[in-house]
Amino acid sequence: MLTKNTALAIVDDHPIVLEGLQRLLANVNGITITGCFTTGSAFISFLEENKVDVLLLDITLPDINGIELCKTIKEMSPATHVLALSNHSERSMILQMIQNGATGYLLKNISAEELIACIHEAMSGLITFSKAVREIMARPSVGELKSTPQLTKREKEILYLIAEGQTTPDIAQQLNLSPLTVETHRKNLIQKFQVRNVAALIKMASQQGLV
């Protein structure tokens, strides 16, 4: 449950969004709106002098990226619960916000009831997502599943030969390269595919249709 003195602030560069959120939350028991800001720097100045329990934070701001701003806010005030409220539905952005200390991520198509419920969850110490975000997190997009590292022509050749089971000396002789160069390419491939070993590299490359 929200306490009567839950101080909530909003950062969004669209005045109409600020006005709408203020009206929406003005009469909610337990919430006191302590400030509305159109820039990140204005909020930072406010936070230096004031306690903020919950912050509704847009990611696209005129002076600072909201993801970086979230990190700064958590460093200044670890107790502040930052809830991203954004139109950006990219899985990578959601993860970056959580990694930078956000308590939740909400899309702007959220209903009033769901918004209030998410604020309650945040104040209870839970990581909270709007329904649309939960669906995004549960099902990665087709593009993400099919995304493949950008490989050079040489890397593709070596990847194919590795998948064929050839050793570093074999590959070096066939491509007229030094074993050290082949080994460097092998390490680069493992790094690009973000895997730990050659077996995982071959499996990932096979799943993505590269071998």
PDB file of C-alpha atoms in Angstrom, residues 9 11 34-35 37 39-53 55 69 72-78 80:
ATOM      1  CA  ALA A   9       7.600  13.407  -9.710  1.00  0.00           C
ATOM      2  CA  VAL A  11       9.879  14.011 -16.183  1.00  0.00           C
ATOM      3  CA  THR A  34       5.803  17.118  -5.910  1.00  0.00           C
ATOM      4  CA  GLY A  35       7.097  18.252  -9.286  1.00  0.00           C
ATOM      5  CA  PHE A  37       9.817  18.648 -15.310  1.00  0.00           C
ATOM      6  CA  THR A  39      14.294  18.293 -18.766  1.00  0.00           C
ATOM      7  CA  GLY A  40      16.543  15.931 -16.886  1.00  0.00           C
ATOM      8  CA  SER A  41      18.748  18.715 -15.549  1.00  0.00           C
ATOM      9  CA  ALA A  42      15.768  20.485 -13.973  1.00  0.00           C
ATOM     10  CA  PHE A  43      14.807  17.305 -12.146  1.00  0.00           C
ATOM     11  CA  ILE A  44      18.384  16.685 -10.962  1.00  0.00           C
ATOM     12  CA  SER A  45      18.422  20.168  -9.427  1.00  0.00           C
ATOM     13  CA  PHE A  46      15.109  19.413  -7.713  1.00  0.00           C
ATOM     14  CA  LEU A  47      16.336  16.039  -6.434  1.00  0.00           C
ATOM     15  CA  GLU A  48      19.347  17.666  -4.773  1.00  0.00           C
ATOM     16  CA  GLU A  49      16.986  19.458  -2.374  1.00  0.00           C
ATOM     17  CA  ASN A  50      13.899  17.243  -2.266  1.00  0.00           C
ATOM     18  CA  LYS A  51      12.904  13.660  -1.523  1.00  0.00           C
ATOM     19  CA  VAL A  52      11.265  11.755  -4.388  1.00  0.00           C
ATOM     20  CA  ASP A  53       9.795   8.303  -3.740  1.00  0.00           C
ATOM     21  CA  LEU A  55       9.685   9.078 -10.575  1.00  0.00           C
ATOM     22  CA  LEU A  69      19.625   9.874 -16.300  1.00  0.00           C
ATOM     23  CA  THR A  72      22.555   9.258 -12.232  1.00  0.00           C
ATOM     24  CA  ILE A  73      19.334   9.415 -10.203  1.00  0.00           C
ATOM     25  CA  LYS A  74      19.994   6.051  -8.544  1.00  0.00           C
ATOM     26  CA  GLU A  75      23.516   7.157  -7.632  1.00  0.00           C
ATOM     27  CA  MET A  76      22.132  10.353  -6.067  1.00  0.00           C
ATOM     28  CA  SER A  77      19.075   8.806  -4.436  1.00  0.00           C
ATOM     29  CA  PRO A  78      19.097   4.980  -4.246  1.00  0.00           C
ATOM     30  CA  THR A  80      13.952   6.675  -5.467  1.00  0.00           C
TER      31      THR A  80
END
